[in-house]
Structure formats: C-alpha cells, structure tokens
PDB file of C-alpha atoms in Angstrom:
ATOM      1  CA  UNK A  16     -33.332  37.648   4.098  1.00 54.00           C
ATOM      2  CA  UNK A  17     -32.505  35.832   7.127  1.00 55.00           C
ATOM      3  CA  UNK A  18     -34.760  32.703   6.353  1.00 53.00           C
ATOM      4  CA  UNK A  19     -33.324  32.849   3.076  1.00 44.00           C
ATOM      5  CA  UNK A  20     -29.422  32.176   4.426  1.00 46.00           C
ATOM      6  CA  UNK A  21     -30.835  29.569   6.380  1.00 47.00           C
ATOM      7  CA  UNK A  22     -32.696  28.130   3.585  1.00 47.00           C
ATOM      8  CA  UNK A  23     -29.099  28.216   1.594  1.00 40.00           C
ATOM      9  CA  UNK A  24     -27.444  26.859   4.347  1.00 41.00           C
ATOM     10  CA  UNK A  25     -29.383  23.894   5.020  1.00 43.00           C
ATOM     11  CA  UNK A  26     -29.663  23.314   1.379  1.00 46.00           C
ATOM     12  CA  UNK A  27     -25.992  23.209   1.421  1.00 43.00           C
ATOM     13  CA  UNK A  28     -24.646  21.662   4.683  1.00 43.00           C
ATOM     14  CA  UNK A  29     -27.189  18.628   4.872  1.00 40.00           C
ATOM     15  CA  UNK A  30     -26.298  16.985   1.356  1.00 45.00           C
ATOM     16  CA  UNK A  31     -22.551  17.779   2.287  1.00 39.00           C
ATOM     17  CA  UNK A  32     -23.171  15.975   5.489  1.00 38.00           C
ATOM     18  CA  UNK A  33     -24.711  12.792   4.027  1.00 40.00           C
ATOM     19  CA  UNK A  34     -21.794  12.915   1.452  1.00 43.00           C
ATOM     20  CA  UNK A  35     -19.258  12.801   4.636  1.00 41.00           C
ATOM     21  CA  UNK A  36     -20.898  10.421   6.072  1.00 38.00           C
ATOM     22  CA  UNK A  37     -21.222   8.066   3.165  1.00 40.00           C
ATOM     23  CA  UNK A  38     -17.590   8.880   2.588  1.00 42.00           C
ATOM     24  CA  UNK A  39     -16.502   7.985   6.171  1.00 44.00           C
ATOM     25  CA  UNK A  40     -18.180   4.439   6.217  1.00 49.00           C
ATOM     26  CA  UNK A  41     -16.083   3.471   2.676  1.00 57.00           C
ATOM     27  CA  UNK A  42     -12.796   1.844   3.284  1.00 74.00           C
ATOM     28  CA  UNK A  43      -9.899   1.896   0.421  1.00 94.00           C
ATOM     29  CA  UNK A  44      -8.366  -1.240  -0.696  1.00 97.00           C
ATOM     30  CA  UNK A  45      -4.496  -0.681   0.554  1.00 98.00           C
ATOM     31  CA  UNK A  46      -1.420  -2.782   0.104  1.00 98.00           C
ATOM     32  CA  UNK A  47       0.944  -2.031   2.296  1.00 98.00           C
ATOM     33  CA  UNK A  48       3.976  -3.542   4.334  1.00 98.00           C
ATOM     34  CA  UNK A  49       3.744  -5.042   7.679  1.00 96.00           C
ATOM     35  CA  UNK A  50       4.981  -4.378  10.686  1.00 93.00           C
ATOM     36  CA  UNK A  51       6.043  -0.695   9.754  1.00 85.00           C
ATOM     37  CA  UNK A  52       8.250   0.947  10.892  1.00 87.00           C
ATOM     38  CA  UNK A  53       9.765  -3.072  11.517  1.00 88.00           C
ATOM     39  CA  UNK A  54      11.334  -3.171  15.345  1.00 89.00           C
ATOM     40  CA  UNK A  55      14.795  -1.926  14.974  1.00 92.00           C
ATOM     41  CA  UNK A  56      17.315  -5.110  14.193  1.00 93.00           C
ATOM     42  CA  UNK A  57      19.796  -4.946  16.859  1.00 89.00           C
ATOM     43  CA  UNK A  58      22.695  -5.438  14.343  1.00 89.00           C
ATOM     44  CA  UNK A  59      24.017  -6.535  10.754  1.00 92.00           C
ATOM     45  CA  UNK A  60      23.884 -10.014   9.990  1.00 93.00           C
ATOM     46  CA  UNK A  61      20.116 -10.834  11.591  1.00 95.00           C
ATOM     47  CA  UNK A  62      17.624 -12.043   9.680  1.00 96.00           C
ATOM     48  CA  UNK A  63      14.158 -10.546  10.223  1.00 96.00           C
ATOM     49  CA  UNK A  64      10.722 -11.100   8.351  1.00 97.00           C
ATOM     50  CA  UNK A  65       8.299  -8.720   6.919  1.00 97.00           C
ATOM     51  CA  UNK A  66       4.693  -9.078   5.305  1.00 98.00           C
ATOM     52  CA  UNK A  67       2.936  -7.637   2.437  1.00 98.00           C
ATOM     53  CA  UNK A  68      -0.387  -7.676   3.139  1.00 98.00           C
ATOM     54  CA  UNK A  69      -3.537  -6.133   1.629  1.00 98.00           C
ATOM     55  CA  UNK A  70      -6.677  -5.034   3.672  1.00 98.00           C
ATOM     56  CA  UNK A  71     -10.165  -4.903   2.301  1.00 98.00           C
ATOM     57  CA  UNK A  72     -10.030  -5.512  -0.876  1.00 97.00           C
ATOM     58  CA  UNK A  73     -13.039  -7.067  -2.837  1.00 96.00           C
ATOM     59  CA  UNK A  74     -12.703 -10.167  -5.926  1.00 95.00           C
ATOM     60  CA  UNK A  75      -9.376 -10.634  -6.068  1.00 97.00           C
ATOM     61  CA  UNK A  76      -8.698 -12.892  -8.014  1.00 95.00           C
ATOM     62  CA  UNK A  77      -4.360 -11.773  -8.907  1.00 96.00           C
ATOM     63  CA  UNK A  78      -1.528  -9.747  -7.472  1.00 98.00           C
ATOM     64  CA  UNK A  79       2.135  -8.703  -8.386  1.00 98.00           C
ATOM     65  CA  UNK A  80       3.844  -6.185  -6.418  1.00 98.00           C
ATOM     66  CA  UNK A  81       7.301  -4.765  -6.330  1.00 98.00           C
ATOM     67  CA  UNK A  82       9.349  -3.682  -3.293  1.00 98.00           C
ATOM     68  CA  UNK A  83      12.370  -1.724  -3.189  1.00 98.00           C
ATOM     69  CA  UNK A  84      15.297  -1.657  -0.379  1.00 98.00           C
ATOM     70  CA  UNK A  85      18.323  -0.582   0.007  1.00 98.00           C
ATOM     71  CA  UNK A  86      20.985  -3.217  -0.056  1.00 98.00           C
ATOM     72  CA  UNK A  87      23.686  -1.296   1.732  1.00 97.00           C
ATOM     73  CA  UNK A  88      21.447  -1.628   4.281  1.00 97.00           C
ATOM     74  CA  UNK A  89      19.029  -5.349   3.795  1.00 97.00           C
ATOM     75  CA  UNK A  90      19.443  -7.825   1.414  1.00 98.00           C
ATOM     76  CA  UNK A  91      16.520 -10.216   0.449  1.00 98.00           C
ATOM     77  CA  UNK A  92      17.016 -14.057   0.928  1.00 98.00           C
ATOM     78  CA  UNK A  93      13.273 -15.324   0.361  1.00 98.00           C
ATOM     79  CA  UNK A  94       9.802 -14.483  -0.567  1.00 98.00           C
ATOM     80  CA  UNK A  95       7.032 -16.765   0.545  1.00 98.00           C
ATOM     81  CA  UNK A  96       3.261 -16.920  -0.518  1.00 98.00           C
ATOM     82  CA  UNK A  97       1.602 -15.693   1.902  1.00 98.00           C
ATOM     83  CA  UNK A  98      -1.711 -17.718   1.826  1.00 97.00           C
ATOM     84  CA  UNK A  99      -4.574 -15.339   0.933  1.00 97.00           C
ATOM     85  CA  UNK A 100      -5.942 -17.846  -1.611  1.00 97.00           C
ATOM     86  CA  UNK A 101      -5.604 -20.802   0.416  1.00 95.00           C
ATOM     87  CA  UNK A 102      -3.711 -24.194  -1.349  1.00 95.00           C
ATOM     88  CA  UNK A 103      -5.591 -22.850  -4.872  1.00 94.00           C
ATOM     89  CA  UNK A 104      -2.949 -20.749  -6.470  1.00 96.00           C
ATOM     90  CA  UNK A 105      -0.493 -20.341  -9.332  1.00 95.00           C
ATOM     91  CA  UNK A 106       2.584 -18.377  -8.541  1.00 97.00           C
ATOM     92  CA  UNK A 107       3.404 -16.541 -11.520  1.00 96.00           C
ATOM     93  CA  UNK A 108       7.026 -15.106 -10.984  1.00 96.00           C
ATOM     94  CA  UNK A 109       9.071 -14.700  -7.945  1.00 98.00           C
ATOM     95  CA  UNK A 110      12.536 -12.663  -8.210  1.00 98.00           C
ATOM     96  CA  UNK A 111      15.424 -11.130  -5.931  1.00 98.00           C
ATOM     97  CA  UNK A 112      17.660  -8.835  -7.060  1.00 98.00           C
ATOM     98  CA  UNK A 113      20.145  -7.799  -4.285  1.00 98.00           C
ATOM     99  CA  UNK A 114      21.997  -5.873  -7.038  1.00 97.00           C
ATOM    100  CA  UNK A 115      19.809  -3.564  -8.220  1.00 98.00           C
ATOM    101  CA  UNK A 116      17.949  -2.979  -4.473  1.00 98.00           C
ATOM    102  CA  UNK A 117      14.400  -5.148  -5.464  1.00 98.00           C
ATOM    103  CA  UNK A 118      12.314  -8.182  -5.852  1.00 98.00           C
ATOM    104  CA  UNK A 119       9.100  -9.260  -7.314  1.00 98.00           C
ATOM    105  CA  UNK A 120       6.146 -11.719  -7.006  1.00 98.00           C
ATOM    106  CA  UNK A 121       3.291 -12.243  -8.773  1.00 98.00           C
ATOM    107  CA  UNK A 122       0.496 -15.185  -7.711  1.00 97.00           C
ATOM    108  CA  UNK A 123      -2.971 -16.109  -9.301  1.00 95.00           C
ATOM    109  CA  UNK A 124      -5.920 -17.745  -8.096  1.00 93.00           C
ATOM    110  CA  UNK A 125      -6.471 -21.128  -9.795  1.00 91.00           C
ATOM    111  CA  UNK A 126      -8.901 -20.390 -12.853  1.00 86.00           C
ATOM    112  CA  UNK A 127     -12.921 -21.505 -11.347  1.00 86.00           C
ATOM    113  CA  UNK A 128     -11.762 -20.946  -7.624  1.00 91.00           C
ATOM    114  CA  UNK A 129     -14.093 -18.034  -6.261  1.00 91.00           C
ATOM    115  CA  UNK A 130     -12.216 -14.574  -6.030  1.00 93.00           C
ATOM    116  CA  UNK A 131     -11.305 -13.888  -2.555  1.00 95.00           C
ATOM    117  CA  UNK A 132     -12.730 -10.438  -0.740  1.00 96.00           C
ATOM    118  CA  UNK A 133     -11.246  -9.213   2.775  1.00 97.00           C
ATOM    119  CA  UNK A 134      -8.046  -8.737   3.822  1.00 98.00           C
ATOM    120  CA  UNK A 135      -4.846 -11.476   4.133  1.00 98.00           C
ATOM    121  CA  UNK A 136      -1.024 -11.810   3.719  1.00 98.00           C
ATOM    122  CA  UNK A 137      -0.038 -11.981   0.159  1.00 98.00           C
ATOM    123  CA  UNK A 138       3.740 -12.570   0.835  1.00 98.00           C
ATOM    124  CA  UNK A 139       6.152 -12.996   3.421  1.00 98.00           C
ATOM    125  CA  UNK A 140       9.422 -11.541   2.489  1.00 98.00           C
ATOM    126  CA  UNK A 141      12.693 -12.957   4.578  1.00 97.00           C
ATOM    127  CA  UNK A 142      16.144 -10.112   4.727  1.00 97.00           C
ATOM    128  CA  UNK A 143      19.656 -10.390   5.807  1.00 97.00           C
ATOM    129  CA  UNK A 144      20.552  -7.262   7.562  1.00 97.00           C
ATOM    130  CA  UNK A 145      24.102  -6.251   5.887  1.00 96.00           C
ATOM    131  CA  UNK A 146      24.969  -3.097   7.450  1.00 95.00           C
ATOM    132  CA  UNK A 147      23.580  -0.133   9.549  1.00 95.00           C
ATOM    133  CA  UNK A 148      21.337   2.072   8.744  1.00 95.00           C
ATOM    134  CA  UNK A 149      18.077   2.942   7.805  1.00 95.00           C
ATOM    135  CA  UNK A 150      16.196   1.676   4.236  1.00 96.00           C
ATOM    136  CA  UNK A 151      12.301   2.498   3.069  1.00 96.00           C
ATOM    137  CA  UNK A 152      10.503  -0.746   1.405  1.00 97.00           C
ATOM    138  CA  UNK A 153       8.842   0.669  -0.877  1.00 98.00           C
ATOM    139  CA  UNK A 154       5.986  -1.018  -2.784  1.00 98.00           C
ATOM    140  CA  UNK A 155       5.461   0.176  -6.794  1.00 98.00           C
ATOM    141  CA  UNK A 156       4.110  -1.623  -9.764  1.00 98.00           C
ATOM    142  CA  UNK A 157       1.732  -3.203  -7.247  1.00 98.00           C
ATOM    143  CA  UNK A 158      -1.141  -4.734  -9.001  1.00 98.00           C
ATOM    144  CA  UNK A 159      -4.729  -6.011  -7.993  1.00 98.00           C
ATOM    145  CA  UNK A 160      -6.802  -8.302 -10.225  1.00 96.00           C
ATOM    146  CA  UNK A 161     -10.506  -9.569 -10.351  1.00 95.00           C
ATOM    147  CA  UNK A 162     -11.482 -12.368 -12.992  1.00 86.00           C
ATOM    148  CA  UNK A 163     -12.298 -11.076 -16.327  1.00 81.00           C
ATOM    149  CA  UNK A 164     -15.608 -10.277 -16.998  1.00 77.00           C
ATOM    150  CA  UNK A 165     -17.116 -13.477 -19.051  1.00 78.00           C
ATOM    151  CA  UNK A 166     -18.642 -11.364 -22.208  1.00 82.00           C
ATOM    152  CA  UNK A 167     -14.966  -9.922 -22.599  1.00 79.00           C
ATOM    153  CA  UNK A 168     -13.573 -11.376 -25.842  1.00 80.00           C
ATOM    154  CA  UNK A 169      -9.779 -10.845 -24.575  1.00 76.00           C
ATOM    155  CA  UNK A 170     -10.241 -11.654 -21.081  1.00 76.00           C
ATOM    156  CA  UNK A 171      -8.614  -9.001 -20.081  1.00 79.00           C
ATOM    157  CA  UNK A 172      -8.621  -8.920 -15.897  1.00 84.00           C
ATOM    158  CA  UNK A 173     -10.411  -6.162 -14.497  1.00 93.00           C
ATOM    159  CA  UNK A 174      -7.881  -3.955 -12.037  1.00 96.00           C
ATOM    160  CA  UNK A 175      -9.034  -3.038  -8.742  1.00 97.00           C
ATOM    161  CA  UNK A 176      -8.259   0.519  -7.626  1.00 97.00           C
ATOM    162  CA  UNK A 177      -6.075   0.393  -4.096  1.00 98.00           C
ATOM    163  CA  UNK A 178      -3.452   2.462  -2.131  1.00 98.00           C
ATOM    164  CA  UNK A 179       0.500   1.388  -1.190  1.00 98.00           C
ATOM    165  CA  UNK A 180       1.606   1.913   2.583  1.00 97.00           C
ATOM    166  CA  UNK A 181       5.501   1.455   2.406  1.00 97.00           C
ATOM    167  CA  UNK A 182       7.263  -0.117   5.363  1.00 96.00           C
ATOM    168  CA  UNK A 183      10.840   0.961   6.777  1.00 96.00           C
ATOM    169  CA  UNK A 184      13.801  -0.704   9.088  1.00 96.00           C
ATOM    170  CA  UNK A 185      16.995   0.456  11.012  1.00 95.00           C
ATOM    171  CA  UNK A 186      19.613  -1.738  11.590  1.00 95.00           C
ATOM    172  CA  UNK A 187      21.791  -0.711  14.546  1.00 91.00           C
ATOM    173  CA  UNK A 188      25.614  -0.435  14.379  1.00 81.00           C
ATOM    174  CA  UNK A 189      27.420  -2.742  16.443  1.00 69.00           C
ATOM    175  CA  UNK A 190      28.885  -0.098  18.750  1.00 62.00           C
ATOM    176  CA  UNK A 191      25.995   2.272  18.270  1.00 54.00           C
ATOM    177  CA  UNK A 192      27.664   6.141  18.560  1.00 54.00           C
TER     178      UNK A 192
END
C-alpha cells in the first residue's frame, strides 16, 4: 500500500512540477501604463508625461489602445508615437476627448517592414493637471496585431493575446489639508 501512494504521488507531483516550471519560464504579452502609480503632481495646472508601453510581445505588426481619465482631475493635451517601429509606421487615428474623459491612437507598421518582437513605448501621452485629486488611466479596447497570414483570402490580422496594467496620478491641492 505504501509503495503504491508513493507510486501515485510521484506520478502526480513530477508532471505537475514540469508543468510549473514550464509555466514559470513563459512571460505574457502586457500593455500597460508607465510610470504607475505617476509621482504625485505637486499641483493643478502642471503638465506631466506618461507612457504606454508594451513588454514582450512577439510580431507585432499594429496597435490601438484606449485610455480613460478623469478630467476633473487631468486633461489630455498630446499623444505622441512612441517609436516601437522605428521611422516605418502609419498612424492610423489619434483622438482627445477631454469631454467625455478619453483618447485614442492607433499606429501600423509600414506594409513589408518585418513585425517587431520585444518590448518598446508605443505612445507618449502629455496631461494638464486641472484640479486635485486622484484619477485611474485605464487602458480598454487595447489591441495587438501581427501581419495577416499570406494564404488568408481577407487578410484579416491575426490578434495577439496580452494583458492591460492601468496607471494612476494624484494631483495635490494647493494648500493640501
């Protein structure tokens, strides 16, 4: 009976080790905003820059993201390419809207430039600081692109799976309490 547990046991444990292992070692693709938490902004009316960058990511080839804020709070002014694809690149949409608390950018590799694999900025991202308090910038609709596969008809791009870190900032009153 004894030999038999162990048996079991080591039948168990050592594939579920080698699975952990192999596990470990595998890093997910993340997007996520940089530095986070940002330094606090020592008052309304600074201007302060944040990155959106994404870390080991393999082909890309595309990206869009959104990012959410809270405009009591930060206002965007500007949203800069961030490089990852070098001068070969086709920025397909950039937009701010302070009303409704987001902005979005979307950039493509130039069509026959090799897909990029690693990790990079993909935007810089410039805010006013408007009042005090504390806002989340949150990343959603965030999208990650290889080239399509050649014997696809549609050439449809092929998505690559990744995470979202969000970022956050606290502007400080004036005459902090």
């Amino acid at each position: 009976m004894r030999t038999l547990k162990k048996s079991l046991l080591y039948t168990w444990t050592l594939p579920l080790l080698i699975f952990s292992i192999a596990v470990a070692g595998v890093r997910a693709t993340t997007v996520s905003v940089e530095p986070s938490p940002h330094p606090d902004i020592p008052e309304p009316g600074l201007t302060f820059q944040v990155n959106v960058t994404v870390q080991d990511v393999t082909n890309l080839a595309a990206y869009e993201f959104k990012l959410a804020y809270d405009t009591a709070v930060v206002n965007a002014t500007q949203i800069e390419y961030g490089g990852i694809f070098g001068d070969t690149y086709t920025e397909l949409g950039s937009e701010i809207n302070n009303t409704g608390g987001w902005l979005r950018y979307a950039v493509m590799q130039e069509p026959g430039e090799p897909e990029i694999s690693g990790s990079g900025v993909l935007a810089t991202i410039t805010f006013n600081a408007t009042g005090p308090g504390g806002t989340g910038l949150g990343l959603y609709d965030t999208k990650l692109r290889s080239t399509p596969d050649p014997t696809d008809p549609y050439h449809t791009p092929v998505p690559i799976d990744h995470e979202t870190i969000d970022g956050s900032v606290v502007v400080i009153p004036e005459f902090p309490l």
